[in-house]
PDB file of C-alpha atoms in Angstrom:
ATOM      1  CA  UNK A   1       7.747  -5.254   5.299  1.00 93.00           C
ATOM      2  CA  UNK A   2       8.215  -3.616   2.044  1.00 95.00           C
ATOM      3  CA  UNK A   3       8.456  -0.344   0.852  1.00 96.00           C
ATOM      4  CA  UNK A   4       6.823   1.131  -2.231  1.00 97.00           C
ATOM      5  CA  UNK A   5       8.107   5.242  -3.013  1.00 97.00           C
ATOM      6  CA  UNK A   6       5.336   7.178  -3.902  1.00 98.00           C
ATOM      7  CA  UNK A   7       5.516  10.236  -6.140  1.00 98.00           C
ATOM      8  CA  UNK A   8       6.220  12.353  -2.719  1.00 98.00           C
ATOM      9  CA  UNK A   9       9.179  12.454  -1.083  1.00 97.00           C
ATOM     10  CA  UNK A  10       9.892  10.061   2.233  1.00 97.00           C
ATOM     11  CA  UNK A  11       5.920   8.949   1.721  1.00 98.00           C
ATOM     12  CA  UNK A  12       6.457   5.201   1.525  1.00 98.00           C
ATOM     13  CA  UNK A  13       3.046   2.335   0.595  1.00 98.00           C
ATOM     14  CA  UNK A  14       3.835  -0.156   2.817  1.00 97.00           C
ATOM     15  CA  UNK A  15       2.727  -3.898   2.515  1.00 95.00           C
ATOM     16  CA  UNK A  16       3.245  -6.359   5.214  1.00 93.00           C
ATOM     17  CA  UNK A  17       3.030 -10.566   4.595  1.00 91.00           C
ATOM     18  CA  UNK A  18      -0.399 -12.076   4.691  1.00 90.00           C
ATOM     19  CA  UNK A  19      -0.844 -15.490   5.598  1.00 93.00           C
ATOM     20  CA  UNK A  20      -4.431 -16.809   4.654  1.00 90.00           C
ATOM     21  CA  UNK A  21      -6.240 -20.068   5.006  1.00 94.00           C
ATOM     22  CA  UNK A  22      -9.111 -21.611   5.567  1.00 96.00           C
ATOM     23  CA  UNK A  23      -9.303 -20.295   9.079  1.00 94.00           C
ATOM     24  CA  UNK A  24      -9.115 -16.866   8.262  1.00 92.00           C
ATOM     25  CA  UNK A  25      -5.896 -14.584   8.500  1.00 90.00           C
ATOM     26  CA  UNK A  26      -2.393 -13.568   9.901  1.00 93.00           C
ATOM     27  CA  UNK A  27      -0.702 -10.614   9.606  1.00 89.00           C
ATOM     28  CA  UNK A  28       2.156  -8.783  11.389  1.00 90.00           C
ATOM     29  CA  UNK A  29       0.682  -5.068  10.864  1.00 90.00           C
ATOM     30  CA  UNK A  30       3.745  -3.310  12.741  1.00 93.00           C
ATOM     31  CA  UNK A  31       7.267  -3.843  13.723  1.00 94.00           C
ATOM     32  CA  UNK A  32       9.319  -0.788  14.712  1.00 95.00           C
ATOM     33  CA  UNK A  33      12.234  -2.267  13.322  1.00 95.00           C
ATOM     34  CA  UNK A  34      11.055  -3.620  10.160  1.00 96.00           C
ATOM     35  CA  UNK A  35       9.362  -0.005   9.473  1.00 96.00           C
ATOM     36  CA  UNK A  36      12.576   1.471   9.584  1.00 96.00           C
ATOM     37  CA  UNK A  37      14.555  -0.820   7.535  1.00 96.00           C
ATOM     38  CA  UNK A  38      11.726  -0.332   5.016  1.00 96.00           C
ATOM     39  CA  UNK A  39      11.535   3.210   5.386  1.00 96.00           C
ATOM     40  CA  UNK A  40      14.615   4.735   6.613  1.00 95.00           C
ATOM     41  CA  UNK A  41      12.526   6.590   8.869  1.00 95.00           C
ATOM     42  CA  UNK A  42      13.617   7.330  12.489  1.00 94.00           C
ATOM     43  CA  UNK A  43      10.514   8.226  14.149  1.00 93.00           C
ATOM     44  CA  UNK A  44       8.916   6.571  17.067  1.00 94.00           C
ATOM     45  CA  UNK A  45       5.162   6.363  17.872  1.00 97.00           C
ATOM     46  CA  UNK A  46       3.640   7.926  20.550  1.00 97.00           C
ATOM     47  CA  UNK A  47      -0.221   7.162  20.179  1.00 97.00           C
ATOM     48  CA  UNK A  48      -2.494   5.054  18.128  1.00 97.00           C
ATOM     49  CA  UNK A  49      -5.914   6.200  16.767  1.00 97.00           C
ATOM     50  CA  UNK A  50      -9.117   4.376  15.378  1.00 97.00           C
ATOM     51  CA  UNK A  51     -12.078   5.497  14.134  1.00 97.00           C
ATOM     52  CA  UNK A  52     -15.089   4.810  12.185  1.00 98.00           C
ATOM     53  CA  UNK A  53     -16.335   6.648   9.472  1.00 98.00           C
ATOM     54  CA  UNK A  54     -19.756   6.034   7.582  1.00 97.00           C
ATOM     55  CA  UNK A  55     -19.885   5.905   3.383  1.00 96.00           C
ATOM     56  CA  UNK A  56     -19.425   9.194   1.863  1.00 95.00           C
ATOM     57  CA  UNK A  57     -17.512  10.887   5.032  1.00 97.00           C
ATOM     58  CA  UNK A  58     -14.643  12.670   4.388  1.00 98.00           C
ATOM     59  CA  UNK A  59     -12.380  13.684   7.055  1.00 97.00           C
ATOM     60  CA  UNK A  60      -9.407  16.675   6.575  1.00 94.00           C
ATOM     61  CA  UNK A  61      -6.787  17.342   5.268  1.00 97.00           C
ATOM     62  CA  UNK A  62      -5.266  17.599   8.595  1.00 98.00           C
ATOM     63  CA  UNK A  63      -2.141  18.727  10.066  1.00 98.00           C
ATOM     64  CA  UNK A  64      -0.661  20.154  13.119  1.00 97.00           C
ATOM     65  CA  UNK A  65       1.400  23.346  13.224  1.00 96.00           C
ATOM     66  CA  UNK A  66       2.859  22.614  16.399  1.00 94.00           C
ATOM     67  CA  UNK A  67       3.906  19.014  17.423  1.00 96.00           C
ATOM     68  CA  UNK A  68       3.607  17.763  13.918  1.00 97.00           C
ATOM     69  CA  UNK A  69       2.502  14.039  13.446  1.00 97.00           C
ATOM     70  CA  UNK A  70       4.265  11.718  11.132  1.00 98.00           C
ATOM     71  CA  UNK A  71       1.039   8.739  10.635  1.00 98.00           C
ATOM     72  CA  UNK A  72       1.204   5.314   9.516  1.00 98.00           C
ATOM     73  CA  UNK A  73      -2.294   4.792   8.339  1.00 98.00           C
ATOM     74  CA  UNK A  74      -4.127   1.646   7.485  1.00 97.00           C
ATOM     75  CA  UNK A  75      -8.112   0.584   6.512  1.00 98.00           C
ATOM     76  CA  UNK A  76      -8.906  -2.163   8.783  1.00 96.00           C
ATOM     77  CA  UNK A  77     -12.266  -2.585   7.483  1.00 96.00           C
ATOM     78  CA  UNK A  78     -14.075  -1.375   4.636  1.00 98.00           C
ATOM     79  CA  UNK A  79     -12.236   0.757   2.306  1.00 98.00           C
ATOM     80  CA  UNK A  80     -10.860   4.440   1.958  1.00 98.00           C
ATOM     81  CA  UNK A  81      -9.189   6.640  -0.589  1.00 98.00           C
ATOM     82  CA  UNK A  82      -6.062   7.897   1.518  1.00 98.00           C
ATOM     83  CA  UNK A  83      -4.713  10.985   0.253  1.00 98.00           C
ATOM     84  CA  UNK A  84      -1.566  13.285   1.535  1.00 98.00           C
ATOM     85  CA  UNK A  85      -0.610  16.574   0.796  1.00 98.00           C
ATOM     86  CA  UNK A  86       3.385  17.615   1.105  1.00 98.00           C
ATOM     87  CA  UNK A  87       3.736  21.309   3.006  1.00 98.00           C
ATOM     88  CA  UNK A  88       7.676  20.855   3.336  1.00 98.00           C
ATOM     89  CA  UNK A  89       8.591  24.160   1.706  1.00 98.00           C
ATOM     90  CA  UNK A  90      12.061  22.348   1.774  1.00 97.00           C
ATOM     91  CA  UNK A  91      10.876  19.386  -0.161  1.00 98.00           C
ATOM     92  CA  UNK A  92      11.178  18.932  -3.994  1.00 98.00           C
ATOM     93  CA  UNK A  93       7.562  17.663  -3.735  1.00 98.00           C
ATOM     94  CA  UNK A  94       6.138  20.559  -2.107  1.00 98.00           C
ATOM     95  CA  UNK A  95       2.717  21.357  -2.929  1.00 97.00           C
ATOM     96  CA  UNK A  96       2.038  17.950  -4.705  1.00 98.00           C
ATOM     97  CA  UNK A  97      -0.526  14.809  -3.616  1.00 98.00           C
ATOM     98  CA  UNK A  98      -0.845  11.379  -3.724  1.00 98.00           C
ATOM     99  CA  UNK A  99      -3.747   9.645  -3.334  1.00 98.00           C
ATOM    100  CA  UNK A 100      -4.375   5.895  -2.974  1.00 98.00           C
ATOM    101  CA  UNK A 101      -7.131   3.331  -2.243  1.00 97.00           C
ATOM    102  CA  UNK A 102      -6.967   1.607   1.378  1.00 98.00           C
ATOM    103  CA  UNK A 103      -8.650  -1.437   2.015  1.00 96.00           C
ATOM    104  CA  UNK A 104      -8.592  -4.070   4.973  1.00 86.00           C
ATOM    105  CA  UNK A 105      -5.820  -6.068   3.557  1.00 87.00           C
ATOM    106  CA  UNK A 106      -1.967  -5.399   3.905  1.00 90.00           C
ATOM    107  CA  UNK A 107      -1.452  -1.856   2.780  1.00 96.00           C
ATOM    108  CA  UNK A 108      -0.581   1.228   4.944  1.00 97.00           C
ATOM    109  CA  UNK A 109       0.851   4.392   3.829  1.00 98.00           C
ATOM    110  CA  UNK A 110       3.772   6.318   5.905  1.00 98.00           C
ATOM    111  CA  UNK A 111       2.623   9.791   6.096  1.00 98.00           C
ATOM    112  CA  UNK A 112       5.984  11.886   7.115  1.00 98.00           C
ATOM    113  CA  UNK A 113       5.994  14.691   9.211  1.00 97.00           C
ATOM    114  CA  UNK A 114       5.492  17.834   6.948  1.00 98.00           C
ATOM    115  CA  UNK A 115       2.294  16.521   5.726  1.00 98.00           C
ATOM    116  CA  UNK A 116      -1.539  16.997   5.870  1.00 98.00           C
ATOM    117  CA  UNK A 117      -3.637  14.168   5.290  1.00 98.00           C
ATOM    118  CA  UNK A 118      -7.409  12.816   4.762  1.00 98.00           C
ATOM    119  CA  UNK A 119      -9.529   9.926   4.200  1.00 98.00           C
ATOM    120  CA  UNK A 120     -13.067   9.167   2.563  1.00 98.00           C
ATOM    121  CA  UNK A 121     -15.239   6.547   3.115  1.00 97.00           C
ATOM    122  CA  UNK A 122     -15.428   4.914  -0.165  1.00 97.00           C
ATOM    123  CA  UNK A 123     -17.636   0.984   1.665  1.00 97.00           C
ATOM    124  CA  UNK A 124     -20.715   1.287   3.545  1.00 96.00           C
ATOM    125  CA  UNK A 125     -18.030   2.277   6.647  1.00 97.00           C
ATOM    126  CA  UNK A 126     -14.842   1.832   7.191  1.00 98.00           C
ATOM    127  CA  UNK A 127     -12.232   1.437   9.752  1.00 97.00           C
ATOM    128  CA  UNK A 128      -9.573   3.468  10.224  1.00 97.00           C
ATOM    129  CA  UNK A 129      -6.089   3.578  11.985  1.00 97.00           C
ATOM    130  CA  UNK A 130      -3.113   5.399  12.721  1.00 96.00           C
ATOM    131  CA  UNK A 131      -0.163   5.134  14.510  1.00 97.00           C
ATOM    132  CA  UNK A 132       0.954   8.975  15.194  1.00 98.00           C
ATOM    133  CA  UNK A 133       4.612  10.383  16.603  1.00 98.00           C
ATOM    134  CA  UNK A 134       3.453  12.894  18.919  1.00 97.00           C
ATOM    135  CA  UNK A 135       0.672  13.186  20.729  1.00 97.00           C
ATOM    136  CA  UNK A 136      -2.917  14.887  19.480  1.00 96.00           C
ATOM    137  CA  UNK A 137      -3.036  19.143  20.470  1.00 96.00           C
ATOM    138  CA  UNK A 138      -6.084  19.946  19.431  1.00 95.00           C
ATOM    139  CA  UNK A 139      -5.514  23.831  19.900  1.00 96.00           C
ATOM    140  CA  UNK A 140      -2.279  23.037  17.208  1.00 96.00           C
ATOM    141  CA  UNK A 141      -4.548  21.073  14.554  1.00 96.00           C
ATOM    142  CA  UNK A 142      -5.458  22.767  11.492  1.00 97.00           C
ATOM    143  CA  UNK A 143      -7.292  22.276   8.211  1.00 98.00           C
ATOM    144  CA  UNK A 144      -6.425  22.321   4.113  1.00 98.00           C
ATOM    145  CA  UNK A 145      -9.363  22.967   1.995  1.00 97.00           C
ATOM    146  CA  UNK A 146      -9.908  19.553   0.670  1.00 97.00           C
ATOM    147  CA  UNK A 147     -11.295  20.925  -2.343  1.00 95.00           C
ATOM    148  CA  UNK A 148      -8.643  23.359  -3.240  1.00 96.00           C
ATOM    149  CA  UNK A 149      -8.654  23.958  -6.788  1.00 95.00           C
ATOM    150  CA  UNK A 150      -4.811  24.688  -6.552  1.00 96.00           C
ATOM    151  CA  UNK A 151      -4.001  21.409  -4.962  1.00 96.00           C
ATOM    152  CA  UNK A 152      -5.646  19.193  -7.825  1.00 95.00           C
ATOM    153  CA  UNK A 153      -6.838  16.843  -5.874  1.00 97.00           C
ATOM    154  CA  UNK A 154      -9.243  13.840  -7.975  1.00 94.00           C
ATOM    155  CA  UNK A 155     -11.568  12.886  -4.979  1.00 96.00           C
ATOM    156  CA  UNK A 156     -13.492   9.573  -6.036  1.00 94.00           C
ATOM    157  CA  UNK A 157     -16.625  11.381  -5.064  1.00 91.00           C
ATOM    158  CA  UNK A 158     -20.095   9.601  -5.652  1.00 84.00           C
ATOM    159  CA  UNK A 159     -22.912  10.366  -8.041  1.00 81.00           C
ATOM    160  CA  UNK A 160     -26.456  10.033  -7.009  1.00 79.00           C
ATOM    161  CA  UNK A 161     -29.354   8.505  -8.859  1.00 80.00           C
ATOM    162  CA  UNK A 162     -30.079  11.464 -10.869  1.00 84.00           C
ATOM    163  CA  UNK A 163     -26.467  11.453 -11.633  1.00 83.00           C
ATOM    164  CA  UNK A 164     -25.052  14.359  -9.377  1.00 84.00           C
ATOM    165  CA  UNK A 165     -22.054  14.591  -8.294  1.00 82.00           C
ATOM    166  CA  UNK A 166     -22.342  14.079  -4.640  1.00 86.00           C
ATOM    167  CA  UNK A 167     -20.508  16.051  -2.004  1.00 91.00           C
ATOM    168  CA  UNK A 168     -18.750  13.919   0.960  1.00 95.00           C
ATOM    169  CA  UNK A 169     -19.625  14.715   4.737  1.00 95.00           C
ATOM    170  CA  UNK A 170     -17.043  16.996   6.166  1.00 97.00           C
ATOM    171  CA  UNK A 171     -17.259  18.297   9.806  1.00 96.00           C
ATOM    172  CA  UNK A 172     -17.779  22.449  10.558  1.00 95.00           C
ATOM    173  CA  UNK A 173     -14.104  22.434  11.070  1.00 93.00           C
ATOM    174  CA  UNK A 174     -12.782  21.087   8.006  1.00 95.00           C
ATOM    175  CA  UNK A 175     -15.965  22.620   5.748  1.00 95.00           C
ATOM    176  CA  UNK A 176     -13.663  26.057   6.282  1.00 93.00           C
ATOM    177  CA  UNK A 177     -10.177  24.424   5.861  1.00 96.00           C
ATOM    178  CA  UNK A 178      -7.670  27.010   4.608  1.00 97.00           C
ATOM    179  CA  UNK A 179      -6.490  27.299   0.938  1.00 97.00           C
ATOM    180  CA  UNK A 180      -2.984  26.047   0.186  1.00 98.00           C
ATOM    181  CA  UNK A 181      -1.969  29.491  -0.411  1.00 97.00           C
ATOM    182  CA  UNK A 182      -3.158  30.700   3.423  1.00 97.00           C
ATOM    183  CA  UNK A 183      -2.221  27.416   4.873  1.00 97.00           C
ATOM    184  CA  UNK A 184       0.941  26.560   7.004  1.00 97.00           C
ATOM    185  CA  UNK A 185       3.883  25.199   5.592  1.00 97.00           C
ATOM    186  CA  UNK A 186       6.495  23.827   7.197  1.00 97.00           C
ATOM    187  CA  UNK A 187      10.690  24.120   6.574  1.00 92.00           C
TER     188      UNK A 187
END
């Protein structure tokens, strides 16, 4: 496993070998110990999440206040653009983004605890998982304005025929995300 540093501090873009032939593929997609080498992370996983998301869906930024999540996130089919959002009032990189494109290949991106985070559905669909350090509390979970002019944020959002910029699917919850400004931050 190797580690890329992003423009964030402690976010890592991981890439894992990929062995491909005529038969298809191998790949080793986690190893605890290779993760932290890589990473110099500590954390241990608790739960893993999948989901599917259709084109144009956009889900987040997320974060929980209580039991924050560090995420190891990976496209396992289709393809996403990944971006994360430091709230570490601590951090040097507080208040900054990174975004990146995930596809099904061997990239994954180690979201640290501190962090909210989102996806959109750049294919047709795409699949989507994470590997999480605590467990989901869904009374804990909260929402950043994905379109928060303060954050900067350069969605690859699609135009229509006519040539209109065309707004990604969000849920009810994250349509009313808070503003950086009223959002939590963490230490």
């Amino acid at each position: 496993m190797k580690a890329k540093e992003t423009n964030l501090k402690d976010a890592y873009v991981l890439t894992t070998p990929r062995f491909d032939d005529e038969r298809g593929f191998f790949l080793e997609s986690f190893s605890l110990q290779k993760f932290r080498d890589a990473t110099g992370a500590l954390d241990d996983f608790v739960q893993d999440n999948h989901s599917k998301s259709s084109k144009g869906v956009l889900r987040g930024l997320h974060y929980q206040t209580e039991h924050p999540q560090g995420k190891l996130v990976r496209c396992t089919q289709g393809a996403v653009y990944d971006v994360i959002v430091d709230l570490r009032k601590s951090s040097p990189t507080f208040g900054e983004s990174f975004g990146i494109e995930l596809a099904e290949n061997n990239v994954m991106l180690w979201v640290p605890i501190g962090f909210a985070h989102a996806f959109y559905t750049l294919s047709d669909y795409a699949e989507f998982e994470y590997k999480c350090t605590d467990y989901y509390y869904p009374e804990s979970m909260e929402t950043l304005m994905w379109n928060d002019s303060e954050l900067g944020i350069e969605w690859p959002l699609f135009v229509n025929s006519i040539g209109e910029m065309q707004w990604p699917f969000v849920s009810s919850k994250d349509a009313v995300g808070k503003s950086f400004k009223d959002c939590h931050k963490y230490e």
